[in-house]
Amino acid sequence: MTPLERLRGPKRHLARWAPQTAIWTGLLVLWEIWGRGQSPFFFTYPTAIGRALLRLASSGELGQAILDSLQVLLLGYGLGVAAGVPLGLLAGRFAYLRRLLSPLMMAFYVTPRLALIPLIIIWVGIGFWAKVTVVWLVCFFAIFFNVLHGMSSLSRSYLEVAQAYGANEAQILREVTLPGILPFIATGLRLGLGLALIGMVVSEFLIGLNGLGGIIVYYSVRLRVADVFAAVTVIVVIGTALMTGARALEQRAAHWQLSARAFR
Amino acid sequence: MTEATEANGLAPLPAVRPRRKRSGGPGALTGLSVLAIYALLIAAWDVFGRDVNPYFSSYPSAIVRAAGELARSGELATALLGSLGVLGQGLLYTLAAGLPVGFAIGRYQFLDRTFGPLVTILFVAPREVFVPLLVLWFGLSDASRVIFVFLSAVFPLIYNVADGVRSVNQSHAEIAQAYGANEWQTIQEVTFPSILPFIGVGAKQAIARGLTGLVAAEFFIGVSGLGGLLQKASALYRLDRAFVVILVLVAVGFILARAGDLMEARLGRWRISERAY
């Protein structure tokens, strides 16, 4: 038995992660020491970022920006889900619709959707809805294609059993299709969320500077690097938290399918 | 589908043409009708699009004319070559850095525990937040753009390669060691072949992300390449030109996506053949 294995509970946890904690603390200290020697217009260091974060938070700037950003993100993403899942289901169900849409969808899928931002600015303007449109556009296709992919990998025999027992279209959708493609929907939702975050940041850079992306650009052109890093940190933390949640949901959905498979 | 695709990949590109049951049968008929619908839509666009304010929209024949203009003046070729150069360099550095780093993180648990969380965070968080900082540090130069493409593309590769190394079948490695293989031989004969499919998945994602990164870089970091041409065109309300650039981007995206799919399929092939065996 190694000394590590003899420890129990939180103590063991602490011992396990001690080297990592030491390394990261060391790196932060090095950054702090080295960063203080650099021009503040060009570089920064952890305590300055902390101060900037406090200043942004206490002035209410940060709270407002987070609110603005989340509004764009959630609305655009919500619309992406609301369009992507049903359209994916329809295209999966009706072969003709699938063939009709596939050239167009393919073109959008392989092209960076960000390229359409200049056109969105011309068509929708530079307001709130332009940003929502960007987020929607960026996440829609990932959701759509994953649902469609799920539909195409759905086992035919489940469908036939349901039909043999006289299930109608709505019952098949509820009892066979939706549970069957749940893991694919969950994957699409996670990938879509990641893309929606990118759409949020990019649209805030290009369309009417506000939200967290706006803070980044505002302070970077004023050479206030510490404030830029503060906003970057907030976005990274929010993004990682949301993605971790999405990943957990996805694993639950996949887990459901595995256990269902074992049951049969 | 490999585990990595399940875990973090996009759905594979759908086949352009679903398999037909019989040639000349109902499949061909739907294909023709789809073609006819698109032809009709484009024709209608060409007829009615002329009446729409040209600052707001365009129509197919104007787009074709604009394509001719841009091609003759050489603007399109310059932009395309510039973009591909930046993308190529970024992807080259991605490969050069992503493989060893991913390998080290996957192979050595200590490195994984120390830097793994950072890789995951940079993998999932929007990388675009770093663009203004890159501009600050490296200026409005190709260097900034290449670095941004690299930052966009490298984390999927690291992530997938590390994932691959972690999931190397332990018994294969043990057999190699039992036959007296040293560390380097084990890597060469066991680890490397078994992570090839993961490299394929990672490289495919890296290409897709690199292309998105390229467009973002060309929007924000100086006006250059295809993204720059697009922004210039739309700033002057030349929507016909903007559509030309978008169509070129569609073509580039399509070719790269096919290349990525091909690479994924090729590198993943021995897995499937092994399974059948």
Coordinates of C-alpha atoms in Angstrom, one line a residue:
Chain A
M1 CA 0.0 0.0 0.0
T2 CA 1.4 3.4 -1.0
P3 CA 1.3 6.2 1.5
L4 CA -1.3 7.8 -0.8
E5 CA -3.7 4.9 -0.6
R6 CA -3.5 4.9 3.2
L7 CA -5.0 8.4 3.4
R8 CA -8.8 8.7 3.3
G9 CA -11.5 11.2 2.4
P10 CA -10.7 14.8 1.7
K11 CA -7.1 14.4 3.0
R12 CA -6.4 11.9 0.3
H13 CA -8.0 14.2 -2.3
L14 CA -5.7 17.0 -1.1
A15 CA -2.6 14.8 -1.3
R16 CA -3.5 13.6 -4.7
W17 CA -3.8 17.1 -6.1
A18 CA -0.9 18.7 -4.1
P19 CA 1.7 18.6 -6.9
Q20 CA -0.8 20.2 -9.3
T21 CA -1.8 22.9 -6.9
A22 CA 1.9 23.6 -6.3
I23 CA 2.7 23.8 -10.0
W24 CA -0.2 26.1 -10.8
T25 CA 0.5 28.3 -7.8
G26 CA 4.1 28.5 -8.9
L27 CA 3.2 29.4 -12.4
L28 CA 0.8 32.2 -11.2
V29 CA 3.5 33.6 -8.9
L30 CA 6.0 33.6 -11.8
W31 CA 3.4 35.3 -14.0
E32 CA 2.9 37.9 -11.2
I33 CA 6.6 38.6 -10.8
W34 CA 7.4 38.7 -14.5
G35 CA 4.2 40.6 -15.4
R36 CA 4.9 43.4 -13.0
G37 CA 8.0 44.2 -14.9
Q38 CA 6.1 44.6 -18.2
S39 CA 4.4 47.7 -19.6
P40 CA 0.8 47.7 -18.3
F41 CA -0.4 48.8 -21.8
F42 CA 1.0 45.6 -23.2
F43 CA 0.8 42.9 -20.5
T44 CA -0.6 42.3 -17.1
Y45 CA -0.4 40.1 -14.1
P46 CA -2.9 38.1 -11.8
T47 CA -3.4 40.7 -9.0
A48 CA -4.0 43.4 -11.5
I49 CA -6.6 41.2 -13.2
G50 CA -8.2 40.6 -9.9
R51 CA -8.4 44.3 -9.2
A52 CA -9.8 45.0 -12.6
L53 CA -12.4 42.2 -12.0
L54 CA -13.4 43.9 -8.7
R55 CA -13.6 47.3 -10.3
L56 CA -15.8 46.0 -13.2
A57 CA -18.0 44.1 -10.8
S58 CA -18.5 47.0 -8.4
S59 CA -19.2 49.5 -11.1
G60 CA -22.0 47.3 -12.3
E61 CA -20.4 47.2 -15.8
L62 CA -19.7 43.5 -15.5
G63 CA -23.2 42.5 -14.3
Q64 CA -24.8 44.5 -17.1
A65 CA -22.5 42.9 -19.7
I66 CA -23.1 39.4 -18.4
L67 CA -26.9 40.0 -18.6
D68 CA -26.6 41.4 -22.1
S69 CA -24.5 38.5 -23.3
L70 CA -26.6 35.8 -21.7
Q71 CA -29.7 37.3 -23.2
V72 CA -28.3 37.1 -26.7
L73 CA -26.9 33.6 -26.1
L74 CA -30.0 32.1 -24.6
L75 CA -32.4 33.6 -27.1
G76 CA -30.3 32.7 -30.1
Y77 CA -29.5 29.2 -28.8
G78 CA -33.1 28.6 -27.8
L79 CA -34.3 29.5 -31.3
G80 CA -31.6 27.3 -32.7
V81 CA -32.9 24.4 -30.6
A82 CA -36.5 25.2 -31.4
A83 CA -35.7 25.1 -35.2
G84 CA -33.0 22.5 -35.3
V85 CA -34.7 19.6 -33.5
P86 CA -38.1 19.6 -35.3
L87 CA -36.5 20.3 -38.7
G88 CA -34.0 17.4 -38.0
L89 CA -36.9 15.2 -37.1
L90 CA -38.9 16.1 -40.2
A91 CA -35.9 15.7 -42.5
G92 CA -35.1 12.4 -40.9
R93 CA -38.7 11.2 -41.3
F94 CA -39.4 12.4 -44.9
A95 CA -36.8 11.3 -47.4
Y96 CA -37.9 13.8 -50.0
L97 CA -37.5 16.7 -47.6
R98 CA -34.1 15.4 -46.7
R99 CA -33.0 15.3 -50.3
L100 CA -34.5 18.7 -51.0
L101 CA -32.7 20.4 -48.1
S102 CA -29.4 18.5 -48.1
P103 CA -27.5 20.5 -50.8
L104 CA -28.4 23.8 -49.0
M105 CA -27.7 22.4 -45.6
M106 CA -24.4 20.9 -46.7
A107 CA -23.3 24.2 -48.1
F108 CA -24.0 25.9 -44.7
Y109 CA -22.5 23.1 -42.7
V110 CA -19.1 23.0 -44.3
T111 CA -18.8 26.8 -44.6
P112 CA -17.9 28.9 -41.6
R113 CA -21.2 30.5 -40.7
L114 CA -19.4 33.5 -39.4
A115 CA -18.8 34.5 -43.0
L116 CA -22.5 35.5 -43.2
I117 CA -22.1 38.2 -40.5
P118 CA -21.6 41.0 -43.0
L119 CA -24.8 40.1 -44.8
I120 CA -26.7 39.8 -41.5
I121 CA -25.5 43.3 -40.6
I122 CA -27.0 44.6 -43.9
W123 CA -30.2 42.7 -43.6
V124 CA -30.9 42.8 -39.9
G125 CA -29.0 45.9 -38.8
I126 CA -26.6 46.3 -35.9
G127 CA -29.1 45.8 -33.0
F128 CA -29.9 43.1 -30.6
W129 CA -31.7 40.9 -33.2
A130 CA -28.7 40.9 -35.5
K131 CA -26.7 39.3 -32.7
V132 CA -29.4 36.8 -31.9
T133 CA -29.5 35.9 -35.6
V134 CA -25.8 35.3 -35.6
V135 CA -26.0 33.0 -32.6
W136 CA -29.0 31.2 -34.1
L137 CA -27.3 30.7 -37.4
V138 CA -24.1 29.4 -35.9
C139 CA -25.7 26.8 -33.6
F140 CA -28.6 25.7 -35.7
F141 CA -26.8 23.4 -38.1
A142 CA -24.9 21.5 -35.5
I143 CA -28.2 20.7 -33.8
F144 CA -30.0 19.9 -37.1
F145 CA -27.3 17.6 -38.4
N146 CA -26.9 15.7 -35.1
V147 CA -30.7 15.0 -34.9
L148 CA -30.7 14.0 -38.6
H149 CA -27.7 11.7 -37.9
G150 CA -29.6 10.2 -35.0
M151 CA -32.6 9.6 -37.2
S152 CA -30.5 7.8 -39.8
S153 CA -28.9 5.5 -37.2
L154 CA -32.2 4.6 -35.6
S155 CA -32.8 0.8 -35.7
R156 CA -35.3 -0.2 -38.2
S157 CA -36.5 -3.2 -36.2
Y158 CA -37.8 -1.0 -33.3
L159 CA -39.9 0.9 -35.8
E160 CA -41.2 -2.3 -37.3
V161 CA -42.2 -3.7 -33.9
A162 CA -44.0 -0.5 -33.1
Q163 CA -45.8 -0.6 -36.4
A164 CA -46.7 -4.2 -36.0
Y165 CA -48.4 -3.4 -32.7
G166 CA -50.4 -0.8 -34.5
A167 CA -48.7 2.4 -33.2
N168 CA -49.6 5.5 -35.1
E169 CA -47.1 8.2 -36.2
A170 CA -47.4 10.2 -33.0
Q171 CA -46.9 7.2 -30.8
I172 CA -43.9 6.1 -32.8
L173 CA -42.4 9.5 -32.4
R174 CA -43.0 9.5 -28.7
E175 CA -42.1 5.9 -27.9
V176 CA -39.5 5.0 -30.4
T177 CA -37.9 7.9 -32.2
L178 CA -37.4 10.4 -29.4
P179 CA -36.0 8.0 -26.9
G180 CA -33.9 6.4 -29.6
I181 CA -32.2 9.6 -30.8
L182 CA -31.9 11.2 -27.3
P183 CA -28.1 10.8 -27.2
F184 CA -27.8 12.4 -30.6
I185 CA -30.0 15.3 -29.6
A186 CA -27.9 15.8 -26.5
T187 CA -24.7 15.8 -28.5
G188 CA -26.2 18.3 -30.9
L189 CA -27.3 20.5 -28.0
R190 CA -23.8 20.4 -26.5
L191 CA -22.0 21.2 -29.8
G192 CA -24.6 23.8 -30.6
L193 CA -24.0 25.5 -27.2
G194 CA -20.2 25.7 -27.9
L195 CA -20.8 27.2 -31.3
A196 CA -23.5 29.6 -29.8
L197 CA -20.8 30.9 -27.4
I198 CA -18.5 31.6 -30.3
G199 CA -21.4 33.3 -32.1
M200 CA -22.1 35.4 -29.0
V201 CA -18.5 36.7 -28.7
V202 CA -18.0 37.3 -32.4
S203 CA -21.3 39.1 -32.8
E204 CA -20.5 41.3 -29.8
F205 CA -17.1 42.1 -31.4
L206 CA -18.7 43.1 -34.8
I207 CA -22.2 44.2 -34.1
G208 CA -22.8 47.0 -31.6
L209 CA -20.2 46.8 -28.9
N210 CA -21.8 45.6 -25.7
G211 CA -21.9 42.5 -23.6
L212 CA -18.8 40.7 -22.5
G213 CA -17.3 40.8 -26.0
G214 CA -17.9 44.5 -26.1
I215 CA -16.0 45.0 -22.9
I216 CA -13.0 43.1 -24.4
V217 CA -12.9 45.3 -27.5
Y218 CA -13.6 48.5 -25.5
Y219 CA -10.7 48.0 -23.2
S220 CA -8.3 46.5 -25.7
V221 CA -8.4 49.6 -27.9
R222 CA -7.7 51.6 -24.8
L223 CA -4.7 49.4 -24.0
R224 CA -6.1 48.4 -20.6
V225 CA -4.9 44.8 -20.7
A226 CA -5.9 43.9 -17.2
D227 CA -9.6 44.7 -17.9
V228 CA -9.4 42.7 -21.1
F229 CA -8.1 39.7 -19.2
A230 CA -10.8 40.2 -16.6
A231 CA -13.5 40.0 -19.2
V232 CA -11.8 37.1 -21.0
T233 CA -11.7 35.2 -17.6
V234 CA -15.4 35.8 -17.1
I235 CA -16.3 34.5 -20.5
V236 CA -14.0 31.4 -20.2
V237 CA -15.5 30.6 -16.8
I238 CA -19.1 31.0 -18.0
G239 CA -18.4 29.0 -21.2
T240 CA -16.7 26.2 -19.3
A241 CA -19.5 26.0 -16.7
L242 CA -22.2 25.9 -19.4
M243 CA -20.2 23.3 -21.4
T244 CA -19.6 21.1 -18.4
G245 CA -23.3 21.2 -17.7
A246 CA -24.1 20.2 -21.3
R247 CA -21.6 17.4 -21.2
A248 CA -23.1 16.1 -18.0
L249 CA -26.5 16.1 -19.6
E250 CA -25.1 14.4 -22.7
Q251 CA -23.6 11.6 -20.6
R252 CA -26.8 11.1 -18.8
A253 CA -28.6 10.8 -22.1
A254 CA -26.0 8.3 -23.4
H255 CA -26.2 6.4 -20.2
W256 CA -29.9 6.0 -20.5
Q257 CA -29.4 4.4 -23.9
L258 CA -26.7 2.0 -22.7
S259 CA -28.9 0.8 -19.8
A260 CA -31.9 0.5 -22.1
R261 CA -29.8 -1.6 -24.4
A262 CA -28.6 -3.9 -21.6
F263 CA -32.2 -4.3 -20.6
R264 CA -33.2 -5.8 -23.9
Chain B
M1 CA -17.8 5.3 -35.0
T2 CA -14.8 5.6 -32.7
E3 CA -15.2 6.7 -29.1
A4 CA -13.7 10.1 -29.9
T5 CA -16.4 10.9 -32.5
E6 CA -19.1 10.0 -30.0
A7 CA -17.4 12.1 -27.3
N8 CA -16.7 15.3 -29.1
G9 CA -17.0 15.1 -32.8
L10 CA -19.6 16.5 -35.1
A11 CA -21.9 14.2 -36.9
P12 CA -20.2 12.9 -40.0
L13 CA -20.9 14.8 -43.1
P14 CA -24.0 13.3 -44.7
A15 CA -23.5 11.7 -48.0
V16 CA -24.3 14.1 -50.8
R17 CA -26.4 11.6 -52.7
P18 CA -28.2 9.0 -50.7
R19 CA -27.7 5.5 -52.3
R20 CA -30.2 4.8 -55.0
K21 CA -32.0 1.5 -55.1
R22 CA -32.0 1.2 -58.8
S23 CA -30.5 3.6 -61.3
G24 CA -33.3 5.2 -63.3
G25 CA -35.8 4.2 -60.7
P26 CA -37.7 6.5 -58.3
G27 CA -34.4 7.6 -56.8
A28 CA -33.3 9.3 -60.0
L29 CA -36.7 10.9 -60.3
T30 CA -36.6 12.5 -56.9
G31 CA -33.0 13.6 -57.7
L32 CA -34.3 15.3 -60.9
S33 CA -37.2 16.9 -59.2
V34 CA -34.9 18.3 -56.5
L35 CA -32.6 19.7 -59.2
A36 CA -35.7 21.1 -61.0
I37 CA -36.8 22.9 -57.8
Y38 CA -33.4 24.4 -57.3
A39 CA -33.3 25.5 -60.9
L40 CA -36.7 27.1 -60.6
L41 CA -35.8 28.9 -57.3
I42 CA -32.6 30.3 -58.9
A43 CA -34.5 31.4 -62.0
A44 CA -37.2 33.0 -59.9
W45 CA -34.5 34.7 -57.8
D46 CA -32.9 36.0 -61.0
V47 CA -36.2 37.4 -62.3
F48 CA -37.6 39.0 -59.1
G49 CA -34.2 39.8 -57.5
R50 CA -33.7 42.5 -60.1
D51 CA -36.5 44.6 -58.6
V52 CA -35.1 44.5 -55.1
N53 CA -32.9 47.4 -54.0
P54 CA -29.4 46.4 -55.1
Y55 CA -28.0 47.7 -51.8
F56 CA -30.0 45.1 -50.0
S57 CA -29.8 42.0 -52.2
S58 CA -28.5 40.7 -55.5
Y59 CA -29.4 38.1 -58.1
P60 CA -27.6 35.2 -59.8
S61 CA -26.7 36.8 -63.1
A62 CA -25.2 39.8 -61.2
I63 CA -23.3 37.5 -59.0
V64 CA -21.9 35.7 -62.0
R65 CA -20.9 39.1 -63.5
A66 CA -19.2 40.1 -60.2
A67 CA -17.4 36.7 -60.2
G68 CA -16.0 37.5 -63.6
E69 CA -14.9 41.0 -62.5
L70 CA -13.2 39.7 -59.4
A71 CA -11.5 36.9 -61.2
R72 CA -10.2 39.2 -64.0
S73 CA -8.9 41.9 -61.6
G74 CA -7.0 39.2 -59.8
E75 CA -8.5 40.2 -56.4
L76 CA -10.1 36.9 -55.9
A77 CA -7.0 34.9 -56.6
T78 CA -4.9 37.1 -54.3
A79 CA -7.4 36.8 -51.5
L80 CA -7.8 33.1 -51.9
L81 CA -4.1 32.5 -52.0
G82 CA -3.6 34.7 -48.9
S83 CA -6.3 32.9 -47.0
L84 CA -5.0 29.4 -47.9
G85 CA -1.5 30.4 -47.0
V86 CA -2.6 31.6 -43.5
L87 CA -4.7 28.5 -43.0
G88 CA -2.0 26.1 -44.3
Q89 CA 0.6 27.6 -41.9
G90 CA -1.7 27.5 -39.0
L91 CA -2.6 23.9 -39.6
L92 CA 1.0 23.0 -40.1
Y93 CA 1.9 24.4 -36.7
T94 CA -1.2 22.7 -35.3
L95 CA 0.1 19.3 -36.5
A96 CA 3.7 20.0 -35.3
A97 CA 2.6 21.0 -31.8
G98 CA -0.7 19.1 -31.4
L99 CA 0.7 15.6 -31.9
P100 CA 3.6 15.7 -29.4
V101 CA 1.6 17.6 -26.8
G102 CA -1.4 15.4 -27.1
F103 CA 0.8 12.4 -26.9
A104 CA 2.6 13.6 -23.8
I105 CA -0.7 14.5 -22.0
G106 CA -2.2 11.1 -22.9
R107 CA 0.9 9.2 -21.9
Y108 CA 1.9 10.8 -18.7
Q109 CA -0.7 10.9 -16.0
F110 CA 1.1 13.6 -14.2
L111 CA 1.0 16.0 -17.2
D112 CA -2.6 15.1 -17.8
R113 CA -3.6 16.0 -14.3
T114 CA -1.7 19.2 -14.4
F115 CA -2.5 20.5 -17.9
G116 CA -5.5 18.4 -18.9
P117 CA -8.0 20.8 -17.3
L118 CA -6.4 23.7 -19.2
V119 CA -6.7 21.9 -22.5
T120 CA -10.3 21.1 -21.8
I121 CA -11.1 24.7 -20.9
L122 CA -9.4 26.0 -24.0
F123 CA -11.1 23.3 -26.1
V124 CA -14.7 24.3 -25.0
A125 CA -14.4 28.0 -24.4
P126 CA -14.8 30.4 -27.3
R127 CA -11.2 31.1 -28.6
E128 CA -12.3 34.3 -30.2
V129 CA -11.9 36.2 -26.9
F130 CA -8.2 36.1 -27.5
V131 CA -8.3 38.0 -30.8
P132 CA -8.0 41.5 -29.4
L133 CA -5.1 40.4 -27.4
L134 CA -3.4 38.9 -30.4
V135 CA -3.9 42.2 -32.2
L136 CA -2.3 44.0 -29.3
W137 CA 0.7 41.7 -29.1
F138 CA 1.4 40.8 -32.7
G139 CA -0.3 43.6 -34.6
L140 CA -2.5 43.5 -37.7
S141 CA -0.2 41.0 -39.4
D142 CA -0.3 37.6 -40.9
A143 CA 1.5 36.3 -37.8
S144 CA -1.5 37.2 -35.7
R145 CA -3.8 35.5 -38.1
V146 CA -1.7 32.3 -38.3
I147 CA -1.5 32.3 -34.5
F148 CA -5.2 32.6 -34.2
V149 CA -5.8 29.7 -36.7
F150 CA -3.4 27.7 -34.7
L151 CA -5.2 28.5 -31.4
S152 CA -8.5 27.5 -33.0
A153 CA -7.3 24.3 -34.5
V154 CA -4.7 22.9 -32.0
F155 CA -6.9 22.0 -29.0
P156 CA -9.2 19.6 -30.8
L157 CA -6.1 17.7 -32.0
I158 CA -4.4 17.7 -28.6
Y159 CA -7.7 16.6 -27.0
N160 CA -8.3 13.7 -29.4
V161 CA -4.7 12.5 -29.5
A162 CA -4.5 12.4 -25.7
D163 CA -7.8 10.6 -25.7
G164 CA -6.4 8.1 -28.1
V165 CA -3.3 7.4 -26.1
R166 CA -5.3 6.9 -23.0
S167 CA -7.5 4.3 -24.6
V168 CA -4.6 2.3 -26.1
N169 CA -5.4 -1.3 -25.2
Q170 CA -3.3 -2.1 -22.2
S171 CA -2.9 -5.8 -23.1
H172 CA -1.4 -4.9 -26.4
A173 CA 1.2 -2.8 -24.7
E174 CA 1.8 -5.6 -22.2
I175 CA 2.4 -8.2 -24.9
A176 CA 4.9 -5.9 -26.5
Q177 CA 6.7 -5.5 -23.2
A178 CA 6.6 -9.2 -22.5
Y179 CA 8.4 -9.7 -25.8
G180 CA 11.0 -7.3 -24.6
A181 CA 10.0 -4.1 -26.5
N182 CA 11.4 -1.0 -25.0
E183 CA 9.5 2.2 -24.5
W184 CA 10.3 3.6 -27.9
Q185 CA 9.4 0.3 -29.6
T186 CA 6.1 0.1 -27.7
I187 CA 5.2 3.6 -28.9
Q188 CA 6.2 2.8 -32.4
E189 CA 4.5 -0.6 -32.7
V190 CA 1.5 -0.3 -30.4
T191 CA 0.6 3.2 -29.4
F192 CA 1.1 4.9 -32.7
P193 CA -1.0 2.5 -34.8
S194 CA -3.8 2.5 -32.3
I195 CA -4.1 6.3 -32.0
L196 CA -4.2 6.8 -35.8
P197 CA -8.1 6.8 -35.8
F198 CA -8.0 9.5 -33.1
I199 CA -5.5 11.5 -35.0
G200 CA -7.9 11.3 -38.0
V201 CA -10.8 12.6 -35.9
G202 CA -8.7 15.3 -34.3
A203 CA -7.3 16.4 -37.7
K204 CA -10.8 16.6 -39.2
Q205 CA -12.0 18.8 -36.3
A206 CA -8.9 20.9 -36.5
I207 CA -9.4 21.6 -40.2
A208 CA -13.0 22.7 -39.6
R209 CA -12.1 24.9 -36.7
G210 CA -9.1 26.3 -38.5
L211 CA -11.4 27.4 -41.3
T212 CA -13.8 29.1 -38.9
G213 CA -10.8 30.7 -37.2
L214 CA -9.4 31.9 -40.5
V215 CA -12.7 33.8 -41.3
A216 CA -12.8 35.3 -37.8
A217 CA -9.2 36.3 -38.0
E218 CA -9.7 37.9 -41.4
F219 CA -12.7 39.9 -40.1
F220 CA -10.9 41.2 -37.0
I221 CA -7.2 41.2 -37.6
G222 CA -6.8 43.6 -40.5
V223 CA -8.8 43.3 -43.6
S224 CA -7.2 40.6 -45.7
G225 CA -7.9 37.4 -47.6
L226 CA -11.3 36.1 -48.4
G227 CA -12.8 37.4 -45.2
G228 CA -11.4 40.8 -45.9
L229 CA -12.7 40.8 -49.4
L230 CA -16.1 39.9 -48.1
Q231 CA -16.1 42.7 -45.5
K232 CA -14.9 45.2 -48.1
A233 CA -17.7 44.2 -50.5
S234 CA -20.4 44.4 -47.9
A235 CA -19.1 47.7 -46.5
L236 CA -19.6 49.1 -50.0
Y237 CA -23.0 47.4 -50.3
R238 CA -21.7 45.3 -53.2
L239 CA -23.8 42.3 -52.4
D240 CA -23.0 40.7 -55.7
R241 CA -19.3 40.6 -54.7
A242 CA -20.1 39.5 -51.2
F243 CA -22.1 36.5 -52.6
V244 CA -19.1 35.5 -54.8
V245 CA -16.8 35.4 -51.8
I246 CA -19.3 33.4 -49.8
L247 CA -19.6 30.9 -52.7
V248 CA -15.9 30.6 -52.9
L249 CA -15.8 29.9 -49.1
V250 CA -18.5 27.3 -49.6
A251 CA -16.3 25.6 -52.2
V252 CA -13.2 25.8 -50.0
G253 CA -15.2 24.5 -47.0
F254 CA -16.6 21.7 -49.0
I255 CA -13.2 20.5 -50.3
L256 CA -11.6 20.7 -46.9
A257 CA -14.5 18.9 -45.2
R258 CA -14.2 16.1 -47.8
A259 CA -10.5 15.9 -47.2
G260 CA -11.1 15.7 -43.5
D261 CA -13.7 12.9 -43.9
L262 CA -11.3 11.1 -46.2
M263 CA -8.5 11.4 -43.7
E264 CA -10.7 10.2 -40.9
A265 CA -11.9 7.2 -42.9
R266 CA -8.4 6.3 -44.0
L267 CA -6.7 6.6 -40.6
G268 CA -9.6 4.8 -39.0
R269 CA -9.7 2.0 -41.5
W270 CA -7.5 -0.5 -39.8
R271 CA -9.7 -0.4 -36.7
I272 CA -12.7 -1.6 -38.7
S273 CA -10.7 -4.2 -40.5
E274 CA -9.3 -5.4 -37.2
R275 CA -12.8 -5.6 -35.8
A276 CA -13.9 -7.8 -38.7
Y277 CA -10.9 -10.0 -38.1

